[in-house]
mmCIF file with all atom_site columns, C-alpha atoms in Angstrom:
data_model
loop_
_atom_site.group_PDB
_atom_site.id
_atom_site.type_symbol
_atom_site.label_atom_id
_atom_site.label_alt_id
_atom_site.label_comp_id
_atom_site.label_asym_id
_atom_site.label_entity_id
_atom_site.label_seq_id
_atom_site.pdbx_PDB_ins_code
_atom_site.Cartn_x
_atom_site.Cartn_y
_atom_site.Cartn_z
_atom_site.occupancy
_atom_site.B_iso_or_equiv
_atom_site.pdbx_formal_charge
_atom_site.auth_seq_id
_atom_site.auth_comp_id
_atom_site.auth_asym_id
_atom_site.auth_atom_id
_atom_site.pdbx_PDB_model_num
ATOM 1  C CA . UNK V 1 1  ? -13.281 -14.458 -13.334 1.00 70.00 ? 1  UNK V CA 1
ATOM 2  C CA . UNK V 1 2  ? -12.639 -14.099 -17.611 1.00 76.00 ? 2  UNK V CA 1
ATOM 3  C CA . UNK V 1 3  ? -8.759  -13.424 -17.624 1.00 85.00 ? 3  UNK V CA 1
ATOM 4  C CA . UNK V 1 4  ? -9.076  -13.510 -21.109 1.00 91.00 ? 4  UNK V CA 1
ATOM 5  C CA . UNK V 1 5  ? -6.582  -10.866 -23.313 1.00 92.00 ? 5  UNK V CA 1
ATOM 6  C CA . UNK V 1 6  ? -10.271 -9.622  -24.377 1.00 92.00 ? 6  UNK V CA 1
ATOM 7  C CA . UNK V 1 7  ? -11.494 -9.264  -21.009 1.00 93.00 ? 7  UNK V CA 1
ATOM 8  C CA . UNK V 1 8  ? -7.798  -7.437  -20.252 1.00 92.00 ? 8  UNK V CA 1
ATOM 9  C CA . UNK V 1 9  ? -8.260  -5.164  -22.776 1.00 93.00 ? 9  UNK V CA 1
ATOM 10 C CA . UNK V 1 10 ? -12.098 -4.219  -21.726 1.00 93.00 ? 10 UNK V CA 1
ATOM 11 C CA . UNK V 1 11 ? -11.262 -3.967  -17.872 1.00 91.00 ? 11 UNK V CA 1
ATOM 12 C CA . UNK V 1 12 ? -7.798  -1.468  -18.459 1.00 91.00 ? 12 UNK V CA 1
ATOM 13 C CA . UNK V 1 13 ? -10.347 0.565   -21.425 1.00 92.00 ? 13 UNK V CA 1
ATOM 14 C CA . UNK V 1 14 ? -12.418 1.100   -18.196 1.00 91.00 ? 14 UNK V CA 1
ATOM 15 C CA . UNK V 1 15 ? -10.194 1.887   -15.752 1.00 89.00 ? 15 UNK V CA 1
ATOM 16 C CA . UNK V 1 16 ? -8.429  4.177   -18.150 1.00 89.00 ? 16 UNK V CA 1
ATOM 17 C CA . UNK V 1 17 ? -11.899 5.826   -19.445 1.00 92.00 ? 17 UNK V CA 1
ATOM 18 C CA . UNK V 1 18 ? -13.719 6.329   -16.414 1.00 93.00 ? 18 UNK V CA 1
ATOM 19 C CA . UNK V 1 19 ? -12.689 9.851   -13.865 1.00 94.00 ? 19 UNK V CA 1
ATOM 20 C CA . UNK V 1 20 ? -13.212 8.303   -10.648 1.00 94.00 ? 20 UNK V CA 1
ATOM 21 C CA . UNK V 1 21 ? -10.868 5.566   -11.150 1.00 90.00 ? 21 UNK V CA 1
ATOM 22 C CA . UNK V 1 22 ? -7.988  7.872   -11.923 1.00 89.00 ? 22 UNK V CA 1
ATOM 23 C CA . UNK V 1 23 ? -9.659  10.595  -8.874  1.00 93.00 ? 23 UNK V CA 1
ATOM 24 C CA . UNK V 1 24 ? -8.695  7.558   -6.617  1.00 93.00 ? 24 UNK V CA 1
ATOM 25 C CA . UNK V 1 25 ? -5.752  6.944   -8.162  1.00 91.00 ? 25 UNK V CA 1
ATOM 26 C CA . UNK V 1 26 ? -4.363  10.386  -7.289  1.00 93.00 ? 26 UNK V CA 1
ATOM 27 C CA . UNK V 1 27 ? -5.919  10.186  -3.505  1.00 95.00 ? 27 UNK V CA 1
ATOM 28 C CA . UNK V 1 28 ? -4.349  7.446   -3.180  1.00 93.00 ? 28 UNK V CA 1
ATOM 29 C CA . UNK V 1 29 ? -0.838  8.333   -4.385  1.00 93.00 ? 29 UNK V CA 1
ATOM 30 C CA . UNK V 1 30 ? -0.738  11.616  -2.332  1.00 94.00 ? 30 UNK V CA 1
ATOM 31 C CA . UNK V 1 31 ? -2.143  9.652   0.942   1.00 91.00 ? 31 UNK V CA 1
ATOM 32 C CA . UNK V 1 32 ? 1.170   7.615   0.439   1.00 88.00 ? 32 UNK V CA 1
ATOM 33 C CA . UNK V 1 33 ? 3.720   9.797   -1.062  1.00 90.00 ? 33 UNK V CA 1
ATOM 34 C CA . UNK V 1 34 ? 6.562   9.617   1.737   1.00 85.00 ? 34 UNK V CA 1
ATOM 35 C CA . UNK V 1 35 ? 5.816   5.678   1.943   1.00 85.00 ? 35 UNK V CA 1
ATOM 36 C CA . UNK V 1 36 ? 8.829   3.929   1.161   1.00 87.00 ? 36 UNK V CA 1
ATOM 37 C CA . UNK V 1 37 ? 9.088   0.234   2.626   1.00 86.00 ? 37 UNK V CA 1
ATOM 38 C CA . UNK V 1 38 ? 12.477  0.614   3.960   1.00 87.00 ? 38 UNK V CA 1
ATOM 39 C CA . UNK V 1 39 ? 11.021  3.288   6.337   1.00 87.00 ? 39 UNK V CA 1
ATOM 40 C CA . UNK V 1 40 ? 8.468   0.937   7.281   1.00 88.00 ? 40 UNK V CA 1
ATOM 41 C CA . UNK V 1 41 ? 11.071  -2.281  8.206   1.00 91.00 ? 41 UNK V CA 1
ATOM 42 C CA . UNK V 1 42 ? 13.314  -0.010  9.744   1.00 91.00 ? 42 UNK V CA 1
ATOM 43 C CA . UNK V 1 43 ? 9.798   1.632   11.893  1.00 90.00 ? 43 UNK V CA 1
ATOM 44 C CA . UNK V 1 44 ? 9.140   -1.820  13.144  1.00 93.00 ? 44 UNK V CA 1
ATOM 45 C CA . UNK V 1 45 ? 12.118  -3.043  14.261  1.00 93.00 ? 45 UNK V CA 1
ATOM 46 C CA . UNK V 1 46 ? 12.452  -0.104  16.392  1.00 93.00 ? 46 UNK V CA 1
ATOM 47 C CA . UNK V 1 47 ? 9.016   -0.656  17.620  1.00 93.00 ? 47 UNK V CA 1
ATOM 48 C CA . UNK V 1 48 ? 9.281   -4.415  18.184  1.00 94.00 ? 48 UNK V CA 1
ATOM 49 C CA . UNK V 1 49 ? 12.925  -3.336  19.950  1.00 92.00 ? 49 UNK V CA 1
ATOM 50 C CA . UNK V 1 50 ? 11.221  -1.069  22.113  1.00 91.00 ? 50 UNK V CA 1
ATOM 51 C CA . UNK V 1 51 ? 8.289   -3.309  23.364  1.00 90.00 ? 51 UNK V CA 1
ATOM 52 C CA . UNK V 1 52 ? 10.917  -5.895  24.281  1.00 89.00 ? 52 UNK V CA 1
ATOM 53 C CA . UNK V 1 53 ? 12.801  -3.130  26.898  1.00 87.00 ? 53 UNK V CA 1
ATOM 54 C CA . UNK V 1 54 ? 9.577   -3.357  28.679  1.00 79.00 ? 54 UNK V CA 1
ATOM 55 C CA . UNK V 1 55 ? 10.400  -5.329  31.673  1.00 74.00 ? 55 UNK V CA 1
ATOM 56 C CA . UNK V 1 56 ? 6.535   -7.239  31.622  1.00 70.00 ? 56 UNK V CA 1
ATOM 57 C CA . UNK V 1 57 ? 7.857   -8.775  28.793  1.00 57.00 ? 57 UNK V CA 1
ATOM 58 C CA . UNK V 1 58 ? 11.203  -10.445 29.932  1.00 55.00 ? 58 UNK V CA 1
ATOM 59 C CA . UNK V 1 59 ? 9.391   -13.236 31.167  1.00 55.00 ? 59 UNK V CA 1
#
């Protein structure tokens, strides 16, 4: 892979010239709006929390 500034420049130009880049973009962002990683640390402890209450895994 070129990570040349050149090559850079060319790959952004496309990204930024091209509709269905910046169409995915904005699917994207609104699939993940309310995402925020503190929600998902604080989702798993709770979940990894729970599973160990289970008594089949008390050993």
């Amino acid at each position: 892979m070129d990570r040349s500034e050149e090559s850079f420049r060319q790959s952004l130009g496309q990204l930024l010239g091209d509709e269905s880049f910046r169409l995915a973009a904005e699917q994207f962002a609104n699939q993940h709006k309310g995402f925020h990683p503190e929600y998902a640390v604080s989702h798993t402890v709770q979940m990894i929390e729970k599973v160990l209450r289970i008594p089949k895994f008390h050993g």
